[in-house]
């Protein structure tokens, strides 16, 4: 029997960590052939050049798709998605995959879903069924309705996908592959590298070895006009607390220009001595950094997923993760300097944070590969159930 060709489209920095162990399992499976397509901001240096980490991990890339339009506003997002449909349609026509995998809820992922669906290629959606309350949720649910096979990350998500009318026999709770990486870190959590020596970054050389916090704050696409003001409030709070801090650059979304501009403005005017900035890190290194931190601050889903499993305290700011299932490690607050300071102080002094298994047990990648190898593939939803 000929191996199934599984085309996985990675469009952004966080998507790689979300799917890395699944890529490994697909590549190494006796009955599967991995076709890896890297697209969008994963190819761009200003957003961390994730493609370099992917290549250094030994993956062979079948195609690269440059599709990001400048602007960092809703119109640029829409045009980027449209360009992605055009370019990915050509890629799928060339590669002739047996199935295409699209990941989660980034705005450009729907381009892969449309390009595959209109060419009658079975579409597999990872991490559907979750809620967040902004454009990401709309994209996630749209991907779900276009998809033919659903590999979700939690029982809550599985139930929601089925309620959306999807065939229960086509919905599998595999857990999230990012938890596979977190499991590796949890079993051997020592911070075995110097982040500044290994990754450089910009800003002051901070004394992080006696304890540090991590910040990852992205713009909210439905509130993109306030992104600069929002990040400045977090910067002020972190600066006033004077705790050694590793701060990561935002994703490419509407409002990321505002977030980036806010960071640059603050650095120039306030010259913070306790903050060091990075664009990106290898997924395992980033999780190891988180596992040894006192707290994660911002609005990244890593605080909801991996940090829950690792037992890392989290201050979640604003609405970006609205309604997403979370653990007791997460404290929610608003864009208010004093509220953020208070929340950080509360979290770093809490000793009762425990690991919680919400988004997987650390064996997702193999489960995903096995399902892809054995589950009947189709590109229609006419089967009665």
CSV table of C-alpha atoms in Angstrom, one decimal, residues 32-333:
chain,number,residue,atom,x,y,z
A,32,UNK,CA,2.9,8.2,6.1
A,33,UNK,CA,4.9,10.7,4.1
A,34,UNK,CA,5.2,14.2,5.5
A,35,UNK,CA,4.9,17.1,3.1
A,36,UNK,CA,5.8,20.2,5.2
A,37,UNK,CA,4.8,23.6,3.9
A,38,UNK,CA,6.1,26.8,5.7
A,39,UNK,CA,4.2,30.0,5.1
A,40,UNK,CA,3.3,33.4,6.4
A,41,UNK,CA,5.2,35.0,9.3
A,42,UNK,CA,7.1,31.7,10.0
A,43,UNK,CA,9.4,32.8,7.1
A,44,UNK,CA,9.9,36.4,8.3
A,45,UNK,CA,12.9,37.5,10.3
A,46,UNK,CA,11.0,40.3,12.1
A,47,UNK,CA,8.8,37.7,13.7
A,48,UNK,CA,11.6,35.3,14.7
A,49,UNK,CA,12.4,33.4,11.5
A,50,UNK,CA,10.8,30.2,12.8
A,51,UNK,CA,11.8,28.5,9.6
A,52,UNK,CA,15.4,28.4,10.8
A,53,UNK,CA,14.5,26.5,13.9
A,54,UNK,CA,12.4,24.1,11.8
A,55,UNK,CA,15.2,23.4,9.4
A,56,UNK,CA,17.7,23.0,12.3
A,57,UNK,CA,15.4,20.3,13.7
A,58,UNK,CA,16.1,18.3,10.6
A,59,UNK,CA,12.7,18.7,8.8
A,60,UNK,CA,12.7,18.8,5.0
A,61,UNK,CA,10.5,21.6,3.7
A,62,UNK,CA,8.5,20.8,0.6
A,63,UNK,CA,7.4,24.4,-0.2
A,64,UNK,CA,7.8,27.9,1.2
A,65,UNK,CA,4.9,30.4,0.7
A,66,UNK,CA,5.6,34.1,1.1
A,67,UNK,CA,2.1,35.6,1.6
A,68,UNK,CA,2.3,38.3,4.4
A,69,UNK,CA,1.3,41.8,3.3
A,70,UNK,CA,2.6,44.8,5.3
A,71,UNK,CA,0.2,46.8,7.3
A,72,UNK,CA,-0.6,44.9,10.5
A,73,UNK,CA,-4.3,46.0,10.2
A,74,UNK,CA,-7.5,44.1,9.4
A,75,UNK,CA,-7.3,44.9,5.7
A,76,UNK,CA,-3.8,43.5,5.5
A,77,UNK,CA,-4.9,40.4,7.3
A,78,UNK,CA,-7.8,39.9,4.8
A,79,UNK,CA,-5.5,40.4,1.8
A,80,UNK,CA,-2.8,38.1,3.3
A,81,UNK,CA,-5.4,35.4,3.7
A,82,UNK,CA,-6.6,35.9,0.1
A,83,UNK,CA,-3.0,35.7,-1.2
A,84,UNK,CA,-2.6,32.6,0.9
A,85,UNK,CA,-5.5,30.9,-0.8
A,86,UNK,CA,-4.0,31.6,-4.2
A,87,UNK,CA,-0.5,30.5,-3.4
A,88,UNK,CA,-1.5,27.4,-1.3
A,89,UNK,CA,-3.9,26.3,-4.0
A,90,UNK,CA,-0.9,26.0,-6.4
A,91,UNK,CA,1.1,24.2,-3.7
A,92,UNK,CA,-1.5,21.6,-3.1
A,93,UNK,CA,-2.0,21.1,-6.9
A,94,UNK,CA,1.7,20.5,-7.2
A,95,UNK,CA,2.1,18.2,-4.1
A,96,UNK,CA,-1.2,16.2,-4.6
A,97,UNK,CA,-1.5,15.3,-0.8
A,98,UNK,CA,-3.9,12.7,0.5
A,99,UNK,CA,-4.8,15.1,3.3
A,100,UNK,CA,-4.0,18.7,4.4
A,101,UNK,CA,-3.5,19.7,8.1
A,102,UNK,CA,-4.4,23.1,9.2
A,103,UNK,CA,-3.6,24.2,12.8
A,104,UNK,CA,-5.8,26.0,15.4
A,105,UNK,CA,-7.0,29.5,14.8
A,106,UNK,CA,-4.4,31.9,13.3
A,107,UNK,CA,-6.1,34.1,10.7
A,108,UNK,CA,-4.0,32.8,7.8
A,109,UNK,CA,-4.9,29.1,8.6
A,110,UNK,CA,-8.2,29.5,6.9
A,111,UNK,CA,-6.4,30.0,3.6
A,112,UNK,CA,-5.1,26.4,3.8
A,113,UNK,CA,-8.6,25.2,4.7
A,114,UNK,CA,-10.2,26.9,1.7
A,115,UNK,CA,-7.5,25.9,-0.8
A,116,UNK,CA,-7.7,22.3,0.3
A,117,UNK,CA,-11.5,22.1,0.5
A,118,UNK,CA,-12.1,23.6,-2.9
A,119,UNK,CA,-9.8,21.0,-4.5
A,120,UNK,CA,-11.5,18.1,-2.8
A,121,UNK,CA,-8.5,17.3,-0.6
A,122,UNK,CA,-9.5,15.9,2.8
A,123,UNK,CA,-8.9,18.5,5.5
A,124,UNK,CA,-7.7,17.7,9.0
A,125,UNK,CA,-8.1,20.4,11.6
A,126,UNK,CA,-6.0,20.3,14.8
A,127,UNK,CA,-7.2,22.0,18.0
A,128,UNK,CA,-10.7,22.9,16.9
A,129,UNK,CA,-13.6,23.4,19.3
A,130,UNK,CA,-12.0,25.9,21.7
A,131,UNK,CA,-13.3,29.4,22.3
A,132,UNK,CA,-11.4,32.7,22.7
A,133,UNK,CA,-14.0,35.4,21.9
A,134,UNK,CA,-12.2,37.3,19.1
A,135,UNK,CA,-11.4,36.8,15.4
A,136,UNK,CA,-9.4,33.7,16.3
A,137,UNK,CA,-12.5,32.0,17.5
A,138,UNK,CA,-14.3,32.8,14.2
A,139,UNK,CA,-11.4,31.4,12.2
A,140,UNK,CA,-11.1,28.3,14.4
A,141,UNK,CA,-14.8,27.5,14.0
A,142,UNK,CA,-14.7,28.2,10.2
A,143,UNK,CA,-11.8,25.8,10.0
A,144,UNK,CA,-13.9,23.2,11.9
A,145,UNK,CA,-16.8,23.5,9.4
A,146,UNK,CA,-14.5,23.1,6.4
A,147,UNK,CA,-12.6,20.2,7.9
A,148,UNK,CA,-13.4,16.5,7.4
A,149,UNK,CA,-11.4,15.1,10.4
A,150,UNK,CA,-11.1,16.8,13.7
A,151,UNK,CA,-8.1,16.2,16.1
A,152,UNK,CA,-9.0,18.2,19.2
A,153,UNK,CA,-7.0,18.9,22.4
A,154,UNK,CA,-9.6,18.5,25.2
A,155,UNK,CA,-12.9,16.8,26.0
A,156,UNK,CA,-14.5,20.2,26.2
A,157,UNK,CA,-13.4,21.0,22.7
A,158,UNK,CA,-14.6,17.6,21.5
A,159,UNK,CA,-18.0,18.1,22.8
A,160,UNK,CA,-18.2,21.6,21.2
A,161,UNK,CA,-17.2,20.3,17.8
A,162,UNK,CA,-19.9,17.6,17.9
A,163,UNK,CA,-22.4,20.2,19.0
A,164,UNK,CA,-21.4,22.2,15.9
A,165,UNK,CA,-22.8,19.3,13.8
A,166,UNK,CA,-19.7,17.3,13.0
A,167,UNK,CA,-19.8,13.5,12.8
A,168,UNK,CA,-18.8,12.2,16.3
A,169,UNK,CA,-16.9,9.3,14.5
A,170,UNK,CA,-14.7,11.9,12.9
A,171,UNK,CA,-13.8,13.8,16.2
A,172,UNK,CA,-10.8,12.5,18.2
A,173,UNK,CA,-9.4,14.0,21.4
A,174,UNK,CA,-5.7,13.5,20.8
A,175,UNK,CA,-4.5,16.3,23.2
A,176,UNK,CA,-2.3,19.1,22.1
A,177,UNK,CA,1.2,18.2,20.7
A,178,UNK,CA,2.7,21.2,22.6
A,179,UNK,CA,2.0,19.3,25.8
A,180,UNK,CA,4.3,16.5,24.5
A,181,UNK,CA,7.1,19.1,24.6
A,182,UNK,CA,6.0,20.3,28.0
A,183,UNK,CA,6.1,16.7,29.3
A,184,UNK,CA,9.7,16.4,28.2
A,185,UNK,CA,10.6,19.6,30.0
A,186,UNK,CA,8.6,18.6,33.1
A,187,UNK,CA,10.6,15.4,33.4
A,188,UNK,CA,13.9,17.3,33.1
A,189,UNK,CA,13.2,20.9,33.9
A,190,UNK,CA,16.7,22.3,34.5
A,191,UNK,CA,17.5,25.5,32.7
A,192,UNK,CA,20.7,24.3,30.9
A,193,UNK,CA,21.5,27.4,28.8
A,194,UNK,CA,21.9,31.1,29.3
A,195,UNK,CA,19.1,32.8,27.3
A,196,UNK,CA,21.0,35.9,26.6
A,197,UNK,CA,24.2,34.1,25.5
A,198,UNK,CA,22.3,31.7,23.3
A,199,UNK,CA,19.8,34.1,21.7
A,200,UNK,CA,21.2,37.5,22.0
A,201,UNK,CA,18.1,39.8,22.0
A,202,UNK,CA,18.2,43.4,22.9
A,203,UNK,CA,18.1,45.5,26.1
A,204,UNK,CA,19.9,45.4,29.4
A,205,UNK,CA,21.9,42.3,30.5
A,206,UNK,CA,19.7,41.4,33.4
A,207,UNK,CA,20.6,39.3,36.5
A,208,UNK,CA,18.1,36.6,35.9
A,209,UNK,CA,19.6,33.7,37.8
A,210,UNK,CA,17.9,34.6,41.1
A,211,UNK,CA,14.5,34.6,39.6
A,212,UNK,CA,12.7,36.2,36.6
A,213,UNK,CA,9.3,36.6,34.9
A,214,UNK,CA,8.4,36.2,31.2
A,215,UNK,CA,6.1,38.4,29.2
A,216,UNK,CA,4.4,37.6,25.9
A,217,UNK,CA,1.7,40.0,24.9
A,218,UNK,CA,0.0,40.0,21.5
A,219,UNK,CA,-2.4,42.6,20.0
A,220,UNK,CA,-6.1,41.6,20.1
A,221,UNK,CA,-7.3,41.8,16.5
A,222,UNK,CA,-10.7,43.1,17.4
A,223,UNK,CA,-9.1,45.8,19.6
A,224,UNK,CA,-6.1,46.5,17.5
A,225,UNK,CA,-6.3,50.3,17.7
A,226,UNK,CA,-5.5,50.2,21.4
A,227,UNK,CA,-2.6,47.8,21.1
A,228,UNK,CA,0.1,50.4,21.8
A,229,UNK,CA,-1.7,51.8,24.8
A,230,UNK,CA,-2.3,48.2,26.1
A,231,UNK,CA,1.3,47.1,25.9
A,232,UNK,CA,2.5,50.4,27.5
A,233,UNK,CA,0.5,49.6,30.6
A,234,UNK,CA,2.1,46.2,30.9
A,235,UNK,CA,5.5,47.7,30.3
A,236,UNK,CA,5.0,50.3,33.0
A,237,UNK,CA,3.8,47.7,35.5
A,238,UNK,CA,6.7,45.4,34.8
A,239,UNK,CA,9.2,48.2,34.9
A,240,UNK,CA,7.9,49.5,38.3
A,241,UNK,CA,8.1,46.1,39.8
A,242,UNK,CA,11.7,45.9,38.8
A,243,UNK,CA,11.8,42.1,38.5
A,244,UNK,CA,14.2,40.7,35.9
A,245,UNK,CA,12.1,40.1,32.8
A,246,UNK,CA,12.4,38.2,29.5
A,247,UNK,CA,10.0,39.9,27.0
A,248,UNK,CA,9.0,38.3,23.7
A,249,UNK,CA,8.0,40.1,20.5
A,250,UNK,CA,4.4,39.8,19.3
A,251,UNK,CA,2.9,37.7,16.5
A,252,UNK,CA,2.0,39.2,13.2
A,253,UNK,CA,-1.6,40.3,13.7
A,254,UNK,CA,-3.6,43.5,13.2
A,255,UNK,CA,-2.2,45.8,15.9
A,256,UNK,CA,1.3,44.2,16.0
A,257,UNK,CA,2.8,47.4,14.7
A,258,UNK,CA,1.3,49.2,17.6
A,259,UNK,CA,2.6,46.7,20.1
A,260,UNK,CA,6.0,46.8,18.6
A,261,UNK,CA,6.0,50.6,18.5
A,262,UNK,CA,5.0,50.7,22.1
A,263,UNK,CA,7.9,48.5,23.1
A,264,UNK,CA,10.4,50.5,21.1
A,265,UNK,CA,9.0,53.8,22.4
A,266,UNK,CA,9.2,52.6,26.0
A,267,UNK,CA,12.7,51.3,25.6
A,268,UNK,CA,13.9,54.7,24.1
A,269,UNK,CA,12.2,56.9,26.7
A,270,UNK,CA,12.4,54.8,29.9
A,271,UNK,CA,15.5,52.7,29.2
A,272,UNK,CA,14.3,49.8,31.5
A,273,UNK,CA,17.1,48.1,33.3
A,274,UNK,CA,15.2,45.0,34.2
A,275,UNK,CA,13.8,43.9,30.8
A,276,UNK,CA,15.6,42.0,28.0
A,277,UNK,CA,13.7,41.4,24.7
A,278,UNK,CA,13.7,38.4,22.3
A,279,UNK,CA,12.1,37.7,19.0
A,280,UNK,CA,12.0,33.9,19.3
A,281,UNK,CA,13.4,30.8,20.8
A,282,UNK,CA,13.4,27.1,19.9
A,283,UNK,CA,10.2,25.6,21.3
A,284,UNK,CA,11.9,23.4,23.9
A,285,UNK,CA,14.1,26.2,25.1
A,286,UNK,CA,11.1,28.5,25.5
A,287,UNK,CA,9.2,26.0,27.5
A,288,UNK,CA,12.3,25.4,29.7
A,289,UNK,CA,12.5,29.1,30.2
A,290,UNK,CA,8.9,29.2,31.2
A,291,UNK,CA,9.1,26.2,33.5
A,292,UNK,CA,11.9,27.9,35.5
A,293,UNK,CA,10.2,31.3,35.6
A,294,UNK,CA,8.3,32.8,38.5
A,295,UNK,CA,5.4,33.8,36.3
A,296,UNK,CA,4.2,34.4,32.7
A,297,UNK,CA,2.5,37.7,32.0
A,298,UNK,CA,0.5,38.7,28.9
A,299,UNK,CA,-2.2,37.0,26.7
A,300,UNK,CA,-0.6,34.1,25.0
A,301,UNK,CA,-2.3,30.7,24.8
A,302,UNK,CA,0.9,29.2,26.1
A,303,UNK,CA,-0.2,30.4,29.5
A,304,UNK,CA,-3.5,28.5,29.2
A,305,UNK,CA,-2.1,25.3,27.7
A,306,UNK,CA,1.5,24.5,28.5
A,307,UNK,CA,1.8,26.6,31.7
A,308,UNK,CA,-1.2,24.7,33.1
A,309,UNK,CA,0.6,21.4,32.6
A,310,UNK,CA,3.9,22.8,33.9
A,311,UNK,CA,2.3,24.4,36.9
A,312,UNK,CA,3.6,27.9,36.0
A,313,UNK,CA,1.7,30.9,37.5
A,314,UNK,CA,0.1,33.1,34.8
A,315,UNK,CA,-1.3,36.6,34.8
A,316,UNK,CA,-3.6,36.7,31.7
A,317,UNK,CA,-4.4,40.3,30.6
A,318,UNK,CA,-7.4,41.3,28.6
A,319,UNK,CA,-9.8,39.5,26.3
A,320,UNK,CA,-7.6,37.5,23.9
A,321,UNK,CA,-8.1,34.2,25.8
A,322,UNK,CA,-11.7,35.0,26.8
A,323,UNK,CA,-13.7,31.9,27.8
A,324,UNK,CA,-10.9,29.4,26.9
A,325,UNK,CA,-10.8,26.5,29.4
A,326,UNK,CA,-8.0,27.2,31.9
A,327,UNK,CA,-6.4,25.9,35.0
A,328,UNK,CA,-6.1,27.3,38.5
A,329,UNK,CA,-2.6,28.7,37.6
A,330,UNK,CA,-4.3,31.5,35.6
A,331,UNK,CA,-5.3,34.8,37.1
A,332,UNK,CA,-7.2,37.2,34.8
A,333,UNK,CA,-6.9,40.9,34.9
